[in-house]
PDB file of C-alpha atoms in Angstrom:
ATOM      1  CA  UNK A 520      49.694  23.643  13.178  1.00 52.00           C
ATOM      2  CA  UNK A 521      48.810  24.247   9.518  1.00 69.00           C
ATOM      3  CA  UNK A 522      51.437  23.052   7.049  1.00 86.00           C
ATOM      4  CA  UNK A 523      52.986  25.732   4.846  1.00 92.00           C
ATOM      5  CA  UNK A 524      52.822  24.936   1.125  1.00 95.00           C
ATOM      6  CA  UNK A 525      55.559  26.844  -0.735  1.00 96.00           C
ATOM      7  CA  UNK A 526      55.114  27.761  -4.399  1.00 97.00           C
ATOM      8  CA  UNK A 527      58.211  28.465  -6.465  1.00 96.00           C
ATOM      9  CA  UNK A 528      59.115  29.353 -10.033  1.00 96.00           C
ATOM     10  CA  UNK A 529      59.813  26.604 -12.606  1.00 95.00           C
ATOM     11  CA  UNK A 530      63.353  25.314 -12.282  1.00 93.00           C
ATOM     12  CA  UNK A 531      63.511  26.008  -8.550  1.00 94.00           C
ATOM     13  CA  UNK A 532      63.436  23.300  -5.905  1.00 92.00           C
ATOM     14  CA  UNK A 533      61.558  23.076  -2.652  1.00 91.00           C
ATOM     15  CA  UNK A 534      58.002  23.800  -3.737  1.00 95.00           C
ATOM     16  CA  UNK A 535      55.146  23.475  -6.198  1.00 95.00           C
ATOM     17  CA  UNK A 536      55.727  24.821  -9.727  1.00 96.00           C
ATOM     18  CA  UNK A 537      52.449  23.767 -11.347  1.00 96.00           C
ATOM     19  CA  UNK A 538      50.729  27.022 -10.357  1.00 96.00           C
ATOM     20  CA  UNK A 539      52.983  29.026 -12.680  1.00 96.00           C
ATOM     21  CA  UNK A 540      52.167  26.861 -15.685  1.00 94.00           C
ATOM     22  CA  UNK A 541      48.458  27.532 -15.166  1.00 94.00           C
ATOM     23  CA  UNK A 542      48.969  31.278 -15.625  1.00 94.00           C
ATOM     24  CA  UNK A 543      48.402  32.871 -19.020  1.00 93.00           C
ATOM     25  CA  UNK A 544      51.451  34.314 -20.868  1.00 93.00           C
ATOM     26  CA  UNK A 545      50.936  37.867 -19.562  1.00 94.00           C
ATOM     27  CA  UNK A 546      50.517  36.651 -15.975  1.00 95.00           C
ATOM     28  CA  UNK A 547      53.699  34.601 -16.316  1.00 97.00           C
ATOM     29  CA  UNK A 548      55.574  37.593 -17.705  1.00 97.00           C
ATOM     30  CA  UNK A 549      54.494  39.956 -14.925  1.00 97.00           C
ATOM     31  CA  UNK A 550      54.953  37.362 -12.183  1.00 97.00           C
ATOM     32  CA  UNK A 551      58.521  36.684 -13.320  1.00 97.00           C
ATOM     33  CA  UNK A 552      59.235  40.403 -13.579  1.00 97.00           C
ATOM     34  CA  UNK A 553      57.913  41.100 -10.076  1.00 97.00           C
ATOM     35  CA  UNK A 554      59.812  38.151  -8.537  1.00 97.00           C
ATOM     36  CA  UNK A 555      63.029  39.447 -10.103  1.00 97.00           C
ATOM     37  CA  UNK A 556      62.302  42.960  -8.778  1.00 96.00           C
ATOM     38  CA  UNK A 557      61.551  41.629  -5.272  1.00 96.00           C
ATOM     39  CA  UNK A 558      64.706  39.510  -5.030  1.00 96.00           C
ATOM     40  CA  UNK A 559      66.929  42.296  -6.386  1.00 96.00           C
ATOM     41  CA  UNK A 560      65.433  45.082  -4.260  1.00 96.00           C
ATOM     42  CA  UNK A 561      65.058  43.166  -0.973  1.00 96.00           C
ATOM     43  CA  UNK A 562      67.500  40.208  -1.026  1.00 96.00           C
ATOM     44  CA  UNK A 563      66.495  37.538   1.458  1.00 93.00           C
ATOM     45  CA  UNK A 564      62.960  38.864   1.995  1.00 95.00           C
ATOM     46  CA  UNK A 565      60.736  35.802   2.638  1.00 95.00           C
ATOM     47  CA  UNK A 566      57.864  34.886   0.363  1.00 96.00           C
ATOM     48  CA  UNK A 567      54.445  36.106   1.429  1.00 96.00           C
ATOM     49  CA  UNK A 568      51.217  34.234   2.029  1.00 95.00           C
ATOM     50  CA  UNK A 569      48.217  34.293  -0.303  1.00 95.00           C
ATOM     51  CA  UNK A 570      45.391  36.059   1.541  1.00 91.00           C
ATOM     52  CA  UNK A 571      42.728  33.564   0.388  1.00 90.00           C
ATOM     53  CA  UNK A 572      44.858  30.497   1.210  1.00 93.00           C
ATOM     54  CA  UNK A 573      47.141  31.612   4.058  1.00 93.00           C
ATOM     55  CA  UNK A 574      49.046  28.316   4.103  1.00 95.00           C
ATOM     56  CA  UNK A 575      50.272  28.964   0.527  1.00 96.00           C
ATOM     57  CA  UNK A 576      53.347  31.135  -0.014  1.00 97.00           C
ATOM     58  CA  UNK A 577      54.375  32.686  -3.339  1.00 97.00           C
ATOM     59  CA  UNK A 578      57.570  34.452  -4.468  1.00 97.00           C
ATOM     60  CA  UNK A 579      55.733  37.512  -5.853  1.00 97.00           C
ATOM     61  CA  UNK A 580      53.929  38.271  -2.559  1.00 97.00           C
ATOM     62  CA  UNK A 581      55.425  40.391   0.222  1.00 96.00           C
ATOM     63  CA  UNK A 582      55.333  39.004   3.765  1.00 94.00           C
ATOM     64  CA  UNK A 583      53.091  40.795   6.247  1.00 90.00           C
ATOM     65  CA  UNK A 584      55.210  42.734   8.713  1.00 82.00           C
ATOM     66  CA  UNK A 585      54.610  44.067  12.215  1.00 81.00           C
ATOM     67  CA  UNK A 586      53.647  46.863  11.941  1.00 80.00           C
ATOM     68  CA  UNK A 587      52.080  46.141   8.502  1.00 74.00           C
ATOM     69  CA  UNK A 588      53.161  49.480   7.001  1.00 81.00           C
ATOM     70  CA  UNK A 589      56.815  48.394   7.038  1.00 86.00           C
ATOM     71  CA  UNK A 590      56.228  45.972   4.171  1.00 89.00           C
ATOM     72  CA  UNK A 591      53.014  47.456   2.866  1.00 90.00           C
ATOM     73  CA  UNK A 592      54.892  50.544   1.679  1.00 93.00           C
ATOM     74  CA  UNK A 593      57.093  48.251  -0.431  1.00 94.00           C
ATOM     75  CA  UNK A 594      54.096  47.841  -2.763  1.00 94.00           C
ATOM     76  CA  UNK A 595      54.367  51.506  -3.772  1.00 96.00           C
ATOM     77  CA  UNK A 596      56.920  53.603  -5.628  1.00 94.00           C
ATOM     78  CA  UNK A 597      59.394  54.494  -2.828  1.00 93.00           C
ATOM     79  CA  UNK A 598      59.341  58.333  -3.174  1.00 95.00           C
ATOM     80  CA  UNK A 599      55.531  58.243  -2.938  1.00 95.00           C
ATOM     81  CA  UNK A 600      54.952  55.413  -0.459  1.00 95.00           C
ATOM     82  CA  UNK A 601      54.572  57.493   2.703  1.00 95.00           C
ATOM     83  CA  UNK A 602      52.338  60.068   0.978  1.00 96.00           C
ATOM     84  CA  UNK A 603      50.125  57.311  -0.452  1.00 97.00           C
ATOM     85  CA  UNK A 604      49.713  55.631   2.930  1.00 95.00           C
ATOM     86  CA  UNK A 605      48.928  59.003   4.547  1.00 95.00           C
ATOM     87  CA  UNK A 606      46.277  59.652   1.865  1.00 95.00           C
ATOM     88  CA  UNK A 607      44.737  56.212   2.441  1.00 94.00           C
ATOM     89  CA  UNK A 608      44.561  56.774   6.201  1.00 92.00           C
ATOM     90  CA  UNK A 609      43.186  60.307   5.932  1.00 92.00           C
ATOM     91  CA  UNK A 610      40.596  59.309   3.324  1.00 89.00           C
ATOM     92  CA  UNK A 611      39.700  56.090   5.180  1.00 88.00           C
ATOM     93  CA  UNK A 612      40.594  53.950   2.175  1.00 91.00           C
ATOM     94  CA  UNK A 613      40.844  50.250   2.982  1.00 88.00           C
ATOM     95  CA  UNK A 614      43.926  48.434   1.660  1.00 90.00           C
ATOM     96  CA  UNK A 615      42.889  45.487  -0.493  1.00 90.00           C
ATOM     97  CA  UNK A 616      43.638  42.065   0.979  1.00 88.00           C
ATOM     98  CA  UNK A 617      45.958  41.497  -1.987  1.00 92.00           C
ATOM     99  CA  UNK A 618      47.939  44.720  -1.598  1.00 93.00           C
ATOM    100  CA  UNK A 619      50.992  42.731  -0.435  1.00 95.00           C
ATOM    101  CA  UNK A 620      50.858  40.951  -3.802  1.00 96.00           C
ATOM    102  CA  UNK A 621      53.205  42.700  -6.227  1.00 97.00           C
ATOM    103  CA  UNK A 622      50.599  42.070  -8.943  1.00 96.00           C
ATOM    104  CA  UNK A 623      48.026  44.126  -6.997  1.00 96.00           C
ATOM    105  CA  UNK A 624      45.888  46.308  -9.238  1.00 95.00           C
ATOM    106  CA  UNK A 625      45.256  48.706  -6.332  1.00 96.00           C
ATOM    107  CA  UNK A 626      49.001  49.278  -5.943  1.00 96.00           C
ATOM    108  CA  UNK A 627      49.438  49.670  -9.715  1.00 96.00           C
ATOM    109  CA  UNK A 628      46.625  52.230  -9.875  1.00 97.00           C
ATOM    110  CA  UNK A 629      48.088  54.301  -7.033  1.00 97.00           C
ATOM    111  CA  UNK A 630      51.616  54.106  -8.431  1.00 97.00           C
ATOM    112  CA  UNK A 631      50.490  55.408 -11.824  1.00 96.00           C
ATOM    113  CA  UNK A 632      47.901  58.005 -10.825  1.00 97.00           C
ATOM    114  CA  UNK A 633      48.998  59.353  -7.439  1.00 97.00           C
ATOM    115  CA  UNK A 634      51.802  61.467  -9.008  1.00 97.00           C
ATOM    116  CA  UNK A 635      49.158  63.007 -11.287  1.00 97.00           C
ATOM    117  CA  UNK A 636      46.928  63.665  -8.287  1.00 97.00           C
ATOM    118  CA  UNK A 637      49.766  65.657  -6.740  1.00 96.00           C
ATOM    119  CA  UNK A 638      50.437  67.697  -9.904  1.00 97.00           C
ATOM    120  CA  UNK A 639      47.267  68.796 -11.790  1.00 96.00           C
ATOM    121  CA  UNK A 640      49.321  70.499 -14.535  1.00 97.00           C
ATOM    122  CA  UNK A 641      51.219  67.267 -15.200  1.00 97.00           C
ATOM    123  CA  UNK A 642      47.935  65.351 -15.077  1.00 97.00           C
ATOM    124  CA  UNK A 643      46.476  67.616 -17.758  1.00 97.00           C
ATOM    125  CA  UNK A 644      49.446  67.040 -20.070  1.00 96.00           C
ATOM    126  CA  UNK A 645      49.344  63.266 -19.578  1.00 96.00           C
ATOM    127  CA  UNK A 646      45.566  62.826 -19.841  1.00 96.00           C
ATOM    128  CA  UNK A 647      44.737  65.356 -22.557  1.00 95.00           C
ATOM    129  CA  UNK A 648      45.247  62.845 -25.415  1.00 93.00           C
ATOM    130  CA  UNK A 649      42.691  60.526 -23.800  1.00 92.00           C
ATOM    131  CA  UNK A 650      40.031  63.127 -22.947  1.00 92.00           C
ATOM    132  CA  UNK A 651      39.320  65.341 -25.976  1.00 89.00           C
ATOM    133  CA  UNK A 652      38.807  68.955 -24.945  1.00 93.00           C
ATOM    134  CA  UNK A 653      40.489  68.591 -21.551  1.00 96.00           C
ATOM    135  CA  UNK A 654      41.891  71.917 -20.411  1.00 96.00           C
ATOM    136  CA  UNK A 655      42.403  71.584 -16.658  1.00 96.00           C
ATOM    137  CA  UNK A 656      42.404  68.632 -14.238  1.00 97.00           C
ATOM    138  CA  UNK A 657      40.652  69.784 -11.077  1.00 97.00           C
ATOM    139  CA  UNK A 658      41.130  66.649  -8.996  1.00 96.00           C
ATOM    140  CA  UNK A 659      41.811  62.918  -8.892  1.00 97.00           C
ATOM    141  CA  UNK A 660      40.326  60.648  -6.229  1.00 96.00           C
ATOM    142  CA  UNK A 661      41.240  56.984  -5.779  1.00 96.00           C
ATOM    143  CA  UNK A 662      38.780  54.352  -4.505  1.00 94.00           C
ATOM    144  CA  UNK A 663      36.086  56.987  -4.974  1.00 90.00           C
ATOM    145  CA  UNK A 664      32.653  56.409  -3.431  1.00 84.00           C
ATOM    146  CA  UNK A 665      30.962  59.756  -4.019  1.00 78.00           C
ATOM    147  CA  UNK A 666      30.983  63.211  -2.511  1.00 72.00           C
ATOM    148  CA  UNK A 667      30.747  63.282   1.261  1.00 62.00           C
ATOM    149  CA  UNK A 668      28.316  66.189   1.167  1.00 49.00           C
ATOM    150  CA  UNK A 669      25.658  63.869  -0.312  1.00 52.00           C
ATOM    151  CA  UNK A 670      25.498  61.046   2.269  1.00 56.00           C
ATOM    152  CA  UNK A 671      22.658  58.638   2.864  1.00 57.00           C
ATOM    153  CA  UNK A 672      21.892  57.084   6.226  1.00 54.00           C
ATOM    154  CA  UNK A 673      24.764  56.536   8.665  1.00 53.00           C
ATOM    155  CA  UNK A 674      26.940  58.948   6.697  1.00 56.00           C
ATOM    156  CA  UNK A 675      27.476  56.453   3.855  1.00 57.00           C
ATOM    157  CA  UNK A 676      26.999  57.726   0.314  1.00 63.00           C
ATOM    158  CA  UNK A 677      23.840  56.018  -0.938  1.00 62.00           C
ATOM    159  CA  UNK A 678      24.157  56.064  -4.697  1.00 63.00           C
ATOM    160  CA  UNK A 679      23.597  52.450  -5.775  1.00 61.00           C
ATOM    161  CA  UNK A 680      21.198  51.265  -3.107  1.00 62.00           C
ATOM    162  CA  UNK A 681      23.863  49.220  -1.358  1.00 63.00           C
ATOM    163  CA  UNK A 682      23.884  48.219   2.330  1.00 62.00           C
ATOM    164  CA  UNK A 683      25.201  50.965   4.578  1.00 64.00           C
ATOM    165  CA  UNK A 684      28.466  49.306   5.484  1.00 67.00           C
ATOM    166  CA  UNK A 685      32.063  49.136   4.339  1.00 70.00           C
ATOM    167  CA  UNK A 686      34.421  51.922   3.409  1.00 76.00           C
ATOM    168  CA  UNK A 687      36.285  53.237   0.406  1.00 79.00           C
ATOM    169  CA  UNK A 688      37.843  50.235  -1.323  1.00 77.00           C
ATOM    170  CA  UNK A 689      36.048  47.645   0.813  1.00 75.00           C
ATOM    171  CA  UNK A 690      32.506  46.220   0.689  1.00 72.00           C
ATOM    172  CA  UNK A 691      31.301  49.177  -1.358  1.00 74.00           C
ATOM    173  CA  UNK A 692      31.136  49.979  -5.062  1.00 77.00           C
ATOM    174  CA  UNK A 693      34.323  52.027  -5.194  1.00 84.00           C
ATOM    175  CA  UNK A 694      35.525  53.651  -8.402  1.00 90.00           C
ATOM    176  CA  UNK A 695      39.213  52.778  -8.792  1.00 94.00           C
ATOM    177  CA  UNK A 696      39.940  56.318  -9.940  1.00 96.00           C
ATOM    178  CA  UNK A 697      37.780  59.379 -10.619  1.00 96.00           C
ATOM    179  CA  UNK A 698      39.354  62.126 -12.722  1.00 97.00           C
ATOM    180  CA  UNK A 699      37.638  65.513 -12.558  1.00 97.00           C
ATOM    181  CA  UNK A 700      38.393  67.964 -15.343  1.00 97.00           C
ATOM    182  CA  UNK A 701      37.179  71.020 -17.238  1.00 97.00           C
ATOM    183  CA  UNK A 702      37.102  71.670 -20.968  1.00 95.00           C
ATOM    184  CA  UNK A 703      37.926  74.915 -22.826  1.00 92.00           C
ATOM    185  CA  UNK A 704      34.453  76.300 -22.094  1.00 94.00           C
ATOM    186  CA  UNK A 705      34.750  75.621 -18.365  1.00 93.00           C
ATOM    187  CA  UNK A 706      32.298  72.718 -18.470  1.00 95.00           C
ATOM    188  CA  UNK A 707      32.980  70.228 -15.677  1.00 96.00           C
ATOM    189  CA  UNK A 708      33.459  66.539 -16.461  1.00 96.00           C
ATOM    190  CA  UNK A 709      34.235  63.372 -14.526  1.00 95.00           C
ATOM    191  CA  UNK A 710      35.953  60.296 -15.960  1.00 95.00           C
ATOM    192  CA  UNK A 711      35.491  57.086 -13.961  1.00 93.00           C
ATOM    193  CA  UNK A 712      38.351  54.606 -14.349  1.00 94.00           C
ATOM    194  CA  UNK A 713      38.364  50.856 -13.734  1.00 91.00           C
ATOM    195  CA  UNK A 714      41.961  49.701 -13.212  1.00 93.00           C
ATOM    196  CA  UNK A 715      43.179  46.138 -13.757  1.00 92.00           C
ATOM    197  CA  UNK A 716      46.672  44.668 -13.844  1.00 94.00           C
ATOM    198  CA  UNK A 717      46.754  40.870 -14.264  1.00 92.00           C
ATOM    199  CA  UNK A 718      43.199  39.979 -13.176  1.00 85.00           C
ATOM    200  CA  UNK A 719      41.252  37.806 -15.596  1.00 76.00           C
ATOM    201  CA  UNK A 720      37.795  38.870 -14.445  1.00 65.00           C
ATOM    202  CA  UNK A 721      36.708  42.319 -15.609  1.00 64.00           C
ATOM    203  CA  UNK A 722      33.422  43.904 -14.625  1.00 59.00           C
ATOM    204  CA  UNK A 723      32.034  40.757 -12.990  1.00 64.00           C
ATOM    205  CA  UNK A 724      29.619  41.417 -10.126  1.00 73.00           C
ATOM    206  CA  UNK A 725      30.957  39.755  -6.979  1.00 70.00           C
ATOM    207  CA  UNK A 726      27.433  38.877  -5.822  1.00 78.00           C
ATOM    208  CA  UNK A 727      26.578  37.299  -9.181  1.00 80.00           C
ATOM    209  CA  UNK A 728      29.762  35.204  -9.211  1.00 76.00           C
ATOM    210  CA  UNK A 729      28.783  33.638  -5.853  1.00 79.00           C
ATOM    211  CA  UNK A 730      25.127  33.073  -6.756  1.00 84.00           C
ATOM    212  CA  UNK A 731      23.384  29.822  -7.551  1.00 86.00           C
ATOM    213  CA  UNK A 732      21.917  28.946 -10.944  1.00 90.00           C
ATOM    214  CA  UNK A 733      18.387  30.170 -10.122  1.00 88.00           C
ATOM    215  CA  UNK A 734      19.656  33.487  -8.724  1.00 87.00           C
ATOM    216  CA  UNK A 735      21.869  34.064 -11.766  1.00 86.00           C
ATOM    217  CA  UNK A 736      18.933  33.345 -14.102  1.00 88.00           C
ATOM    218  CA  UNK A 737      16.726  35.870 -12.254  1.00 85.00           C
ATOM    219  CA  UNK A 738      19.489  38.463 -12.449  1.00 84.00           C
ATOM    220  CA  UNK A 739      20.020  37.958 -16.187  1.00 85.00           C
ATOM    221  CA  UNK A 740      16.289  38.239 -16.852  1.00 87.00           C
ATOM    222  CA  UNK A 741      15.898  41.436 -14.800  1.00 85.00           C
ATOM    223  CA  UNK A 742      14.757  44.466 -16.839  1.00 86.00           C
ATOM    224  CA  UNK A 743      15.496  47.444 -14.593  1.00 79.00           C
ATOM    225  CA  UNK A 744      13.431  49.743 -16.851  1.00 81.00           C
ATOM    226  CA  UNK A 745      10.253  47.706 -16.395  1.00 85.00           C
ATOM    227  CA  UNK A 746      10.564  46.121 -12.947  1.00 86.00           C
ATOM    228  CA  UNK A 747       8.842  48.177 -10.193  1.00 88.00           C
ATOM    229  CA  UNK A 748      11.578  47.446  -7.621  1.00 84.00           C
ATOM    230  CA  UNK A 749      14.740  46.160  -9.351  1.00 82.00           C
ATOM    231  CA  UNK A 750      16.838  46.688  -6.220  1.00 78.00           C
ATOM    232  CA  UNK A 751      14.873  43.884  -4.532  1.00 81.00           C
ATOM    233  CA  UNK A 752      15.949  41.426  -7.225  1.00 81.00           C
ATOM    234  CA  UNK A 753      19.538  42.613  -7.627  1.00 82.00           C
ATOM    235  CA  UNK A 754      21.720  40.386  -5.449  1.00 78.00           C
ATOM    236  CA  UNK A 755      24.148  43.173  -4.627  1.00 75.00           C
ATOM    237  CA  UNK A 756      21.569  45.855  -3.808  1.00 75.00           C
ATOM    238  CA  UNK A 757      19.334  43.508  -1.812  1.00 69.00           C
ATOM    239  CA  UNK A 758      22.203  42.224   0.309  1.00 64.00           C
ATOM    240  CA  UNK A 759      21.236  38.609  -0.406  1.00 61.00           C
ATOM    241  CA  UNK A 760      24.850  37.889  -1.321  1.00 52.00           C
TER     242      UNK A 760
END
């Protein structure tokens, strides 16, 4: 049986506290805030396991329940939780492995933008200062992978030459949020949003981060404008990683 390794906040007994000291100041702030929220909202709820190291438990992670939705909905704003989960099921959006983590960027993105998705007039008022000329918001899609009416093989939208596998939010290049809007002249626009919460890495290709030195060098030297078949060199497009 694998030993459970508890991680606790500084000043608490019964577990490792070094992990917290390795966080940057913003991560420490948000971790402490989420732990306080968890203990106040659900007193006695056990600590959850880190998806990448299942033997490690942390106070800011929700435990996986049976059925999962019982605790999964705790990641979302309560009045919206059921509607968000329904939307994810209907749109075949995969929950991130870290969605039980109260520092999940997927949960934060849904909590902020799903109310705007439900109310286009409210969305227009909120987003107008950020999108000059915005008149109407015509739609908001989360974990967006392209329009279904333009599929490639196997019904998967083929827009970046990726392998035909995965689903929205999982093993595909998914846009965290796509905001569709029109300006005063009726011209259609789309704003593609990358949403982060406490993650340190921003815009790092997952295939590149796992590559060896030679593969990384080839990727950095790739000139997509001159190479006859750049998708064969790209680690993500080629499926080599």
